Short mmCIF file of C-alpha atoms in Angstrom, two decimals:
data_model
loop_
_atom_site.label_atom_id
_atom_site.label_comp_id
_atom_site.label_asym_id
_atom_site.label_seq_id
_atom_site.Cartn_x
_atom_site.Cartn_y
_atom_site.Cartn_z
CA UNK G 1 -39.79 -8.92 -9.95
CA UNK G 2 -36.93 -11.34 -9.55
CA UNK G 3 -37.18 -15.06 -8.93
CA UNK G 4 -35.47 -16.60 -5.95
CA UNK G 5 -32.84 -18.03 -8.29
CA UNK G 6 -32.04 -14.73 -9.97
CA UNK G 7 -31.70 -13.06 -6.59
CA UNK G 8 -29.34 -15.77 -5.42
CA UNK G 9 -27.21 -15.42 -8.55
CA UNK G 10 -26.94 -11.68 -7.99
CA UNK G 11 -26.05 -12.16 -4.32
CA UNK G 12 -23.43 -14.78 -5.21
CA UNK G 13 -21.83 -12.46 -7.72
CA UNK G 14 -21.76 -9.41 -5.43
CA UNK G 15 -20.32 -11.54 -2.61
CA UNK G 16 -17.57 -12.79 -4.91
CA UNK G 17 -16.88 -9.28 -6.21
CA UNK G 18 -16.77 -7.64 -2.77
CA UNK G 19 -14.58 -10.27 -1.12
CA UNK G 20 -12.17 -10.16 -4.07
CA UNK G 21 -11.79 -6.40 -3.62
CA UNK G 22 -11.49 -6.56 0.17
CA UNK G 23 -8.94 -9.37 -0.09
CA UNK G 24 -6.75 -7.55 -2.59
CA UNK G 25 -6.24 -4.34 -0.62
CA UNK G 26 -9.11 -1.96 -1.25
CA UNK G 27 -10.42 0.14 1.63
CA UNK G 28 -13.83 -0.77 3.02
CA UNK G 29 -15.94 2.21 1.99
CA UNK G 30 -14.91 1.88 -1.66
CA UNK G 31 -15.88 -1.80 -1.68
CA UNK G 32 -19.27 -0.98 -0.19
CA UNK G 33 -19.91 1.83 -2.66
CA UNK G 34 -18.85 -0.31 -5.63
CA UNK G 35 -21.01 -3.25 -4.58
CA UNK G 36 -23.93 -0.95 -3.91
CA UNK G 37 -23.61 0.47 -7.41
CA UNK G 38 -23.65 -2.99 -8.97
CA UNK G 39 -26.70 -3.84 -6.89
CA UNK G 40 -28.47 -0.71 -8.15
CA UNK G 41 -27.52 -1.54 -11.75
CA UNK G 42 -29.14 -4.96 -11.36
CA UNK G 43 -32.27 -3.54 -9.74
CA UNK G 44 -31.74 -4.77 -6.20
CA UNK G 45 -30.93 -3.13 -2.87
CA UNK G 46 -27.71 -4.30 -1.29
CA UNK G 47 -26.79 -4.00 2.40
CA UNK G 48 -23.42 -5.08 3.61
CA UNK G 49 -21.52 -5.46 6.89
CA UNK G 50 -17.80 -5.90 6.73
CA UNK G 51 -15.60 -7.60 9.29
CA UNK G 52 -11.85 -8.14 9.04
CA UNK G 53 -12.20 -11.71 7.70
CA UNK G 54 -15.84 -12.03 6.60
CA UNK G 55 -18.64 -10.03 5.08
CA UNK G 56 -22.36 -10.39 5.62
CA UNK G 57 -24.51 -9.18 2.78
CA UNK G 58 -28.21 -9.09 2.08
CA UNK G 59 -29.72 -8.50 -1.31
CA UNK G 60 -33.33 -7.26 -1.36
CA UNK G 61 -35.58 -7.40 -4.39
CA UNK G 62 -37.11 -3.94 -4.73
CA UNK G 63 -40.40 -5.28 -6.14
CA UNK G 64 -41.08 -8.18 -3.77
CA UNK G 65 -40.28 -9.30 -0.25
CA UNK G 66 -37.55 -11.68 -1.35
CA UNK G 67 -34.25 -11.40 0.50
CA UNK G 68 -31.06 -13.34 -0.04
CA UNK G 69 -28.45 -13.20 2.73
CA UNK G 70 -24.94 -14.58 2.53
CA UNK G 71 -21.97 -14.78 4.87
CA UNK G 72 -18.74 -15.03 2.90
CA UNK G 73 -15.14 -15.16 4.05
CA UNK G 74 -12.58 -12.81 2.57
CA UNK G 75 -9.78 -14.68 0.74
CA UNK G 76 -6.19 -13.60 1.52
CA UNK G 77 -5.24 -12.47 -1.99
CA UNK G 78 -2.03 -10.65 -2.89
CA UNK G 79 -2.50 -6.90 -3.09
CA UNK G 80 -3.63 -5.97 -6.58
CA UNK G 81 -4.26 -2.38 -7.61
CA UNK G 82 -5.37 -3.45 -11.05
CA UNK G 83 -8.45 -5.07 -9.49
CA UNK G 84 -8.97 -1.89 -7.50
CA UNK G 85 -9.13 0.37 -10.55
CA UNK G 86 -10.62 -1.97 -13.15
CA UNK G 87 -13.31 -3.41 -10.90
CA UNK G 88 -14.24 0.06 -9.60
CA UNK G 89 -14.54 1.12 -13.23
CA UNK G 90 -16.69 -1.94 -13.90
CA UNK G 91 -19.13 -0.91 -11.18
CA UNK G 92 -19.53 2.51 -12.81
CA UNK G 93 -19.93 0.95 -16.26
CA UNK G 94 -22.64 -1.30 -14.86
CA UNK G 95 -24.35 1.64 -13.21
CA UNK G 96 -24.18 3.98 -16.21
CA UNK G 97 -24.67 1.41 -18.94
CA UNK G 98 -27.08 -0.84 -17.04
CA UNK G 99 -25.27 -4.01 -18.10
CA UNK G 100 -26.85 -7.42 -17.57
CA UNK G 101 -25.56 -9.74 -14.86
CA UNK G 102 -23.97 -12.02 -17.47
CA UNK G 103 -22.11 -9.12 -19.05
CA UNK G 104 -20.88 -7.83 -15.68
CA UNK G 105 -19.77 -11.33 -14.72
CA UNK G 106 -17.97 -11.79 -18.04
CA UNK G 107 -16.03 -8.54 -17.59
CA UNK G 108 -15.27 -9.35 -13.95
CA UNK G 109 -13.72 -12.69 -14.88
CA UNK G 110 -11.85 -11.05 -17.76
CA UNK G 111 -10.21 -8.65 -15.28
CA UNK G 112 -9.41 -11.46 -12.86
CA UNK G 113 -7.87 -13.55 -15.64
CA UNK G 114 -5.52 -10.80 -16.75
CA UNK G 115 -1.88 -11.74 -16.62
CA UNK G 116 0.19 -10.00 -13.98
CA UNK G 117 3.67 -8.66 -14.53
CA UNK G 118 6.33 -11.40 -14.93
CA UNK G 119 8.01 -12.19 -11.56
CA UNK G 120 11.54 -11.65 -12.88
CA UNK G 121 10.65 -8.10 -13.94
CA UNK G 122 9.13 -7.37 -10.52
CA UNK G 123 12.23 -8.65 -8.73
CA UNK G 124 14.36 -6.39 -10.95
CA UNK G 125 12.12 -3.34 -10.36
CA UNK G 126 11.94 -3.88 -6.60
CA UNK G 127 15.71 -4.30 -6.43
CA UNK G 128 16.24 -1.09 -8.37
CA UNK G 129 13.68 0.70 -6.20
CA UNK G 130 15.36 -0.23 -2.95
CA UNK G 131 18.77 0.60 -4.41
CA UNK G 132 17.47 4.05 -5.42
CA UNK G 133 16.04 4.38 -1.92
CA UNK G 134 19.48 3.63 -0.47
CA UNK G 135 20.90 6.40 -2.65
CA UNK G 136 18.23 8.83 -1.37
CA UNK G 137 19.40 8.17 2.18
CA UNK G 138 22.96 9.02 1.16
CA UNK G 139 24.43 5.56 0.63
CA UNK G 140 27.48 5.37 -1.64
CA UNK G 141 27.49 3.29 -4.83
CA UNK G 142 28.93 0.23 -3.08
CA UNK G 143 26.00 0.28 -0.64
CA UNK G 144 23.59 0.77 -3.54
CA UNK G 145 24.91 -2.36 -5.26
CA UNK G 146 24.73 -4.42 -2.08
CA UNK G 147 21.17 -3.26 -1.41
CA UNK G 148 20.14 -4.26 -4.93
CA UNK G 149 21.43 -7.80 -4.38
CA UNK G 150 20.01 -8.01 -0.85
CA UNK G 151 16.57 -6.85 -1.99
CA UNK G 152 16.43 -9.14 -5.00
CA UNK G 153 17.39 -12.12 -2.83
CA UNK G 154 15.02 -11.24 0.03
CA UNK G 155 12.12 -10.54 -2.31
CA UNK G 156 12.63 -13.85 -4.10
CA UNK G 157 12.66 -15.65 -0.74
CA UNK G 158 9.43 -13.87 0.16
CA UNK G 159 7.71 -14.88 -3.09
CA UNK G 160 8.90 -18.47 -2.77
CA UNK G 161 7.67 -18.80 0.82
CA UNK G 162 4.36 -17.15 -0.01
CA UNK G 163 3.85 -19.70 -2.78
CA UNK G 164 4.38 -22.43 -0.20
CA UNK G 165 1.72 -20.70 1.94
CA UNK G 166 4.04 -20.29 4.91
CA UNK G 167 2.68 -18.14 7.76
CA UNK G 168 2.79 -14.44 6.88
CA UNK G 169 4.80 -13.41 9.94
CA UNK G 170 7.44 -16.07 9.36
CA UNK G 171 7.71 -15.02 5.70
CA UNK G 172 8.40 -11.42 6.70
CA UNK G 173 10.93 -12.30 9.41
CA UNK G 174 12.87 -14.68 7.17
CA UNK G 175 12.87 -12.26 4.21
CA UNK G 176 14.09 -9.44 6.45
CA UNK G 177 16.77 -11.74 7.85
CA UNK G 178 17.92 -12.73 4.34
CA UNK G 179 18.06 -9.16 3.08
CA UNK G 180 19.80 -7.70 6.10
CA UNK G 181 22.34 -10.53 6.27
CA UNK G 182 23.31 -9.93 2.65
CA UNK G 183 23.29 -6.17 3.19
CA UNK G 184 25.74 -6.49 6.06
CA UNK G 185 28.28 -7.56 3.43
CA UNK G 186 28.58 -3.83 2.85
CA UNK G 187 30.46 -3.65 6.19
CA UNK G 188 33.56 -5.06 4.52
CA UNK G 189 34.00 -2.52 1.80
CA UNK G 190 32.45 0.84 2.43
CA UNK G 191 31.61 3.50 4.93
CA UNK G 192 27.83 3.68 4.59
CA UNK G 193 27.07 0.12 5.64
CA UNK G 194 24.42 1.12 8.17
CA UNK G 195 22.46 2.87 5.41
CA UNK G 196 22.66 -0.34 3.37
CA UNK G 197 21.43 -2.35 6.36
CA UNK G 198 18.62 0.08 7.08
CA UNK G 199 17.29 0.25 3.51
CA UNK G 200 17.69 -3.41 2.60
CA UNK G 201 14.44 -4.38 4.37
CA UNK G 202 12.25 -1.42 3.42
CA UNK G 203 10.59 -3.17 0.46
CA UNK G 204 8.79 -5.25 3.10
CA UNK G 205 7.02 -2.29 4.73
CA UNK G 206 3.26 -3.01 4.45
CA UNK G 207 2.32 0.40 3.05
CA UNK G 208 -1.08 -0.58 1.67
CA UNK G 209 -2.63 -1.89 4.94
CA UNK G 210 -1.13 1.09 6.80
CA UNK G 211 -2.80 3.65 4.54
CA UNK G 212 -6.02 1.64 4.16
CA UNK G 213 -6.18 1.30 7.94
CA UNK G 214 -5.99 5.06 8.36
CA UNK G 215 -8.64 5.64 5.66
CA UNK G 216 -10.96 3.00 7.14
CA UNK G 217 -10.71 4.45 10.65
CA UNK G 218 -11.29 8.00 9.45
CA UNK G 219 -14.35 6.88 7.50
CA UNK G 220 -15.78 5.13 10.55
CA UNK G 221 -14.95 1.54 9.63
CA UNK G 222 -12.85 1.40 12.76
CA UNK G 223 -13.05 -2.36 13.26
CA UNK G 224 -11.58 -3.21 9.87
CA UNK G 225 -9.22 -0.23 10.04
CA UNK G 226 -7.77 -1.13 13.43
CA UNK G 227 -7.37 -4.75 12.42
CA UNK G 228 -5.50 -3.69 9.26
CA UNK G 229 -3.23 -1.45 11.36
CA UNK G 230 -2.58 -4.22 13.89
CA UNK G 231 -1.60 -6.57 11.07
CA UNK G 232 0.70 -3.92 9.58
CA UNK G 233 2.35 -3.16 12.94
CA UNK G 234 2.91 -6.87 13.62
CA UNK G 235 4.54 -7.25 10.20
CA UNK G 236 6.80 -4.28 10.93
CA UNK G 237 7.79 -5.91 14.24
CA UNK G 238 8.60 -9.08 12.28
CA UNK G 239 10.87 -7.06 9.99
CA UNK G 240 12.64 -5.66 13.06
CA UNK G 241 13.03 -9.17 14.50
CA UNK G 242 14.48 -10.42 11.22
CA UNK G 243 17.07 -7.67 11.01
CA UNK G 244 18.14 -7.87 14.65
CA UNK G 245 20.31 -10.95 14.14
CA UNK G 246 22.81 -9.29 11.77
CA UNK G 247 22.68 -6.18 13.99
CA UNK G 248 23.64 -8.20 17.06
CA UNK G 249 26.30 -10.13 15.15
CA UNK G 250 27.95 -7.04 13.74
CA UNK G 251 27.04 -4.48 16.41
CA UNK G 252 30.65 -3.53 17.00
CA UNK G 253 31.04 -2.54 13.33
CA UNK G 254 27.82 -0.54 12.84
CA UNK G 255 27.35 3.04 14.07
CA UNK X 1 20.66 23.03 -5.61
CA UNK X 2 18.45 22.49 -8.67
CA UNK X 3 20.58 19.51 -9.75
CA UNK X 4 20.29 18.05 -6.25
CA UNK X 5 16.50 18.44 -6.28
CA UNK X 6 16.23 16.84 -9.73
CA UNK X 7 18.40 13.85 -8.86
CA UNK X 8 16.42 13.43 -5.65
CA UNK X 9 13.23 13.33 -7.69
CA UNK X 10 14.75 10.90 -10.17
CA UNK X 11 15.75 8.36 -7.52
CA UNK X 12 12.37 8.76 -5.84
CA UNK X 13 10.69 8.01 -9.18
CA UNK X 14 12.67 4.78 -9.58
CA UNK X 15 11.80 3.83 -6.00
CA UNK X 16 8.12 4.65 -6.56
CA UNK X 17 7.89 2.49 -9.70
CA UNK X 18 9.58 -0.47 -8.03
CA UNK X 19 7.57 -0.34 -4.82
CA UNK X 20 4.44 0.16 -6.90
CA UNK X 21 5.18 -2.94 -8.99
CA UNK X 22 4.78 -5.10 -5.85
CA UNK X 23 1.08 -4.16 -5.72
CA UNK X 24 0.37 -4.74 -9.44
CA UNK X 25 -1.03 -1.36 -10.51
CA UNK X 26 -2.56 -1.13 -14.01
CA UNK X 27 0.16 -0.50 -16.57
CA UNK X 28 -1.15 2.95 -17.54
CA UNK X 29 -0.56 4.15 -13.97
CA UNK X 30 3.23 3.69 -13.91
CA UNK X 31 4.30 7.01 -15.51
CA UNK X 32 1.98 8.89 -13.16
CA UNK X 33 3.24 7.03 -10.10
CA UNK X 34 6.79 7.96 -11.09
CA UNK X 35 5.88 11.64 -11.51
CA UNK X 36 4.01 11.71 -8.18
CA UNK X 37 6.88 10.05 -6.31
CA UNK X 38 9.35 12.51 -7.84
CA UNK X 39 7.23 15.58 -7.07
CA UNK X 40 6.63 14.51 -3.47
CA UNK X 41 10.12 13.51 -2.54
CA UNK X 42 11.79 16.44 -4.30
CA UNK X 43 9.40 18.85 -2.56
CA UNK X 44 10.20 17.35 0.82
CA UNK X 45 13.92 17.48 0.06
CA UNK X 46 13.61 21.15 -0.93
CA UNK X 47 11.59 22.09 2.17
CA UNK X 48 14.00 20.29 4.48
CA UNK X 49 17.23 21.64 2.97
CA UNK X 50 16.28 25.16 1.86
CA UNK X 51 13.74 26.05 4.55
CA UNK X 52 14.84 23.72 7.36
CA UNK X 53 11.30 22.47 7.84
CA UNK X 54 11.18 19.40 10.11
CA UNK X 55 10.61 16.01 8.56
CA UNK X 56 7.04 15.51 9.80
CA UNK X 57 5.69 18.81 8.48
CA UNK X 58 7.71 18.55 5.26
CA UNK X 59 6.28 15.05 4.75
CA UNK X 60 2.79 16.39 5.31
CA UNK X 61 3.23 19.12 2.67
CA UNK X 62 4.73 16.62 0.24
CA UNK X 63 2.02 14.01 0.74
CA UNK X 64 -0.76 16.59 0.49
CA UNK X 65 0.74 17.68 -2.84
CA UNK X 66 0.89 14.04 -3.94
CA UNK X 67 -2.75 13.62 -2.93
CA UNK X 68 -3.89 16.63 -4.95
CA UNK X 69 -1.95 15.56 -8.05
CA UNK X 70 -3.21 11.98 -7.63
CA UNK X 71 -6.72 13.39 -7.84
CA UNK X 72 -5.95 15.25 -11.08
CA UNK X 73 -4.11 12.29 -12.64
CA UNK X 74 -6.69 9.78 -11.43
CA UNK X 75 -9.46 11.61 -13.25
CA UNK X 76 -7.41 11.52 -16.45
CA UNK X 77 -6.62 7.79 -16.43
CA UNK X 78 -9.61 6.47 -14.45
CA UNK X 79 -7.67 5.25 -11.44
CA UNK X 80 -8.69 5.50 -7.79
CA UNK X 81 -6.46 7.89 -5.88
CA UNK X 82 -5.06 5.22 -3.56
CA UNK X 83 -3.71 3.26 -6.55
CA UNK X 84 -1.61 6.26 -7.53
CA UNK X 85 -0.56 7.73 -4.22
CA UNK X 86 0.32 4.69 -2.08
CA UNK X 87 3.31 3.69 -4.28
CA UNK X 88 4.31 7.37 -4.53
CA UNK X 89 4.35 7.73 -0.73
CA UNK X 90 6.55 4.70 -0.10
CA UNK X 91 9.87 6.41 -1.01
CA UNK X 92 9.16 8.88 1.80
CA UNK X 93 9.09 6.25 4.54
CA UNK X 94 11.58 7.44 7.19
CA UNK X 95 13.72 4.30 6.87
CA UNK X 96 16.81 5.53 8.69
CA UNK X 97 14.83 6.60 11.73
CA UNK X 98 13.00 3.27 11.78
CA UNK X 99 16.32 1.47 11.60
CA UNK X 100 17.77 3.55 14.44
CA UNK X 101 14.74 2.76 16.62
CA UNK X 102 15.34 -0.95 16.18
CA UNK X 103 19.05 -0.49 16.78
CA UNK X 104 18.41 1.62 19.89
CA UNK X 105 16.06 -0.98 21.35
CA UNK X 106 18.49 -3.83 20.70
CA UNK X 107 21.45 -2.00 22.19
CA UNK X 108 19.38 -0.90 25.18
CA UNK X 109 18.72 -4.56 25.94
CA UNK X 110 22.42 -5.34 25.50
CA UNK X 111 23.50 -2.63 27.95
CA UNK X 112 21.05 -3.05 30.81
CA UNK X 113 23.88 -3.24 33.33
CA UNK X 114 25.58 -0.07 32.19
CA UNK X 115 23.33 2.77 33.37
CA UNK X 116 24.78 5.54 31.21
CA UNK X 117 24.89 3.53 28.01
CA UNK X 118 21.42 2.06 28.45
CA UNK X 119 20.00 5.55 29.04
CA UNK X 120 21.67 6.75 25.90
CA UNK X 121 20.23 3.90 23.85
CA UNK X 122 16.81 4.36 25.41
CA UNK X 123 16.94 7.95 24.27
CA UNK X 124 17.97 6.85 20.77
CA UNK X 125 15.05 4.43 20.70
CA UNK X 126 12.44 6.94 21.92
CA UNK X 127 13.57 9.84 19.73
CA UNK X 128 13.73 7.79 16.56
CA UNK X 129 10.48 5.95 17.21
CA UNK X 130 8.68 9.25 17.76
CA UNK X 131 10.09 10.71 14.54
CA UNK X 132 9.21 7.56 12.57
CA UNK X 133 5.66 7.30 13.86
CA UNK X 134 4.81 10.96 13.48
CA UNK X 135 6.28 11.12 9.97
CA UNK X 136 4.33 8.02 8.89
CA UNK X 137 1.16 9.49 10.40
CA UNK X 138 1.63 12.81 8.61
CA UNK X 139 2.30 11.01 5.31
CA UNK X 140 -0.92 9.02 5.58
CA UNK X 141 -3.03 12.00 6.63
CA UNK X 142 -1.68 14.39 4.01
CA UNK X 143 -2.36 12.16 1.02
CA UNK X 144 -5.76 11.10 2.32
CA UNK X 145 -6.98 14.62 3.06
CA UNK X 146 -8.36 15.32 -0.46
CA UNK X 147 -10.65 12.28 -0.08
CA UNK X 148 -12.30 13.89 2.93
CA UNK X 149 -12.44 17.39 1.53
CA UNK X 150 -14.05 16.51 -1.81
CA UNK X 151 -15.44 12.97 -1.44
CA UNK X 152 -17.88 13.24 -4.37
CA UNK X 153 -15.09 13.79 -6.90
CA UNK X 154 -12.63 11.31 -5.42
CA UNK X 155 -15.29 8.60 -5.32
CA UNK X 156 -16.06 8.78 -9.04
CA UNK X 157 -12.59 8.88 -10.63
CA UNK X 158 -13.11 5.54 -12.38
CA UNK X 159 -16.41 6.63 -13.95
CA UNK X 160 -16.08 6.81 -17.73
CA UNK X 161 -19.59 7.61 -18.98
CA UNK X 162 -20.82 10.43 -16.84
CA UNK X 163 -22.94 11.79 -19.74
CA UNK X 164 -25.02 8.61 -19.91
CA UNK X 165 -25.83 9.01 -16.24
CA UNK X 166 -29.24 7.83 -15.16
CA UNK X 167 -29.44 9.43 -11.77
#
């Protein structure tokens, strides 16, 4: 049997764990399964309801009538697949190895404290990715170079504005504007400028919420799924808004 | 033809790694993301050029293949499927069609007074939007399909100690 305090500690941890996963781009059913597994490992029953911005969870002691219920908001974290895989693995380790709460908590904080890739390297990789993308669409090498510069600049703008906690939609519009303005430089020196313009903003496409939205809806978590899709569609509209200024300015030269 | 397919796969791999890096995958996943992106995009390129399959169906075949390989790779390196296949799908986003939809809409609004031109741009907008949306939909469905066909396996990819199981 667990004391009220122990039960509260468990509930606090699971709430923290689940909101971290939901905030960093993991689809709903995986979060519920992972949290459930941790609950089982700690000898409690866990029930959870997930909304787009909050979760409600109750932790029941299997040996007594004690219940601990918490309503926790989901923090807007950057998408992080490392949390997705390592914290899912942690839930299995807890379940198979029956770790104590302290041990689980220690490993959880170790994963969260891990250093992420250096920003300069990410800017380089994203630039190369979008440049390769431009090549896939048939852009010539001039367009590829321009897209690399446009992407690196736009992505840096996006990171900078996100650090300042500017509204998400404004961040996406301004980054798309930056990238497509720079990409329209391709108009002056090659024939595949429209491919450069088209690809320069594609690093902004919110692929993770799009796919997670589809998975959530198909697994019956329609509320969260639809809200993810709405967010993704709005962001895509923002990208379109951002790139329409250079299109209007240079419309006589494109197509 | 073979050279074209290989270069296509190579550029897709670079694109997959870069787009993946935005979402911070675990370091061990990068080589697999690159391979998945290359397999998927090269397959779609092959289907579309050699067999003249349309982009939506070709994308579906490619993303289904990515999904199946993501399942095999995920079991090997203890990664959930979504971690591997989302970055690998991104190089297949129909960017040119998306761009032409935006362009069509803008030019439609610019040519409201000219009936012929505005009709033309409306058509550009509708055609390209339809292609974009259906391709994106097929991409998402194809890669996700293995999750619904064999949920038990896909749900336990990150499990390392199956032998010590207590249930």
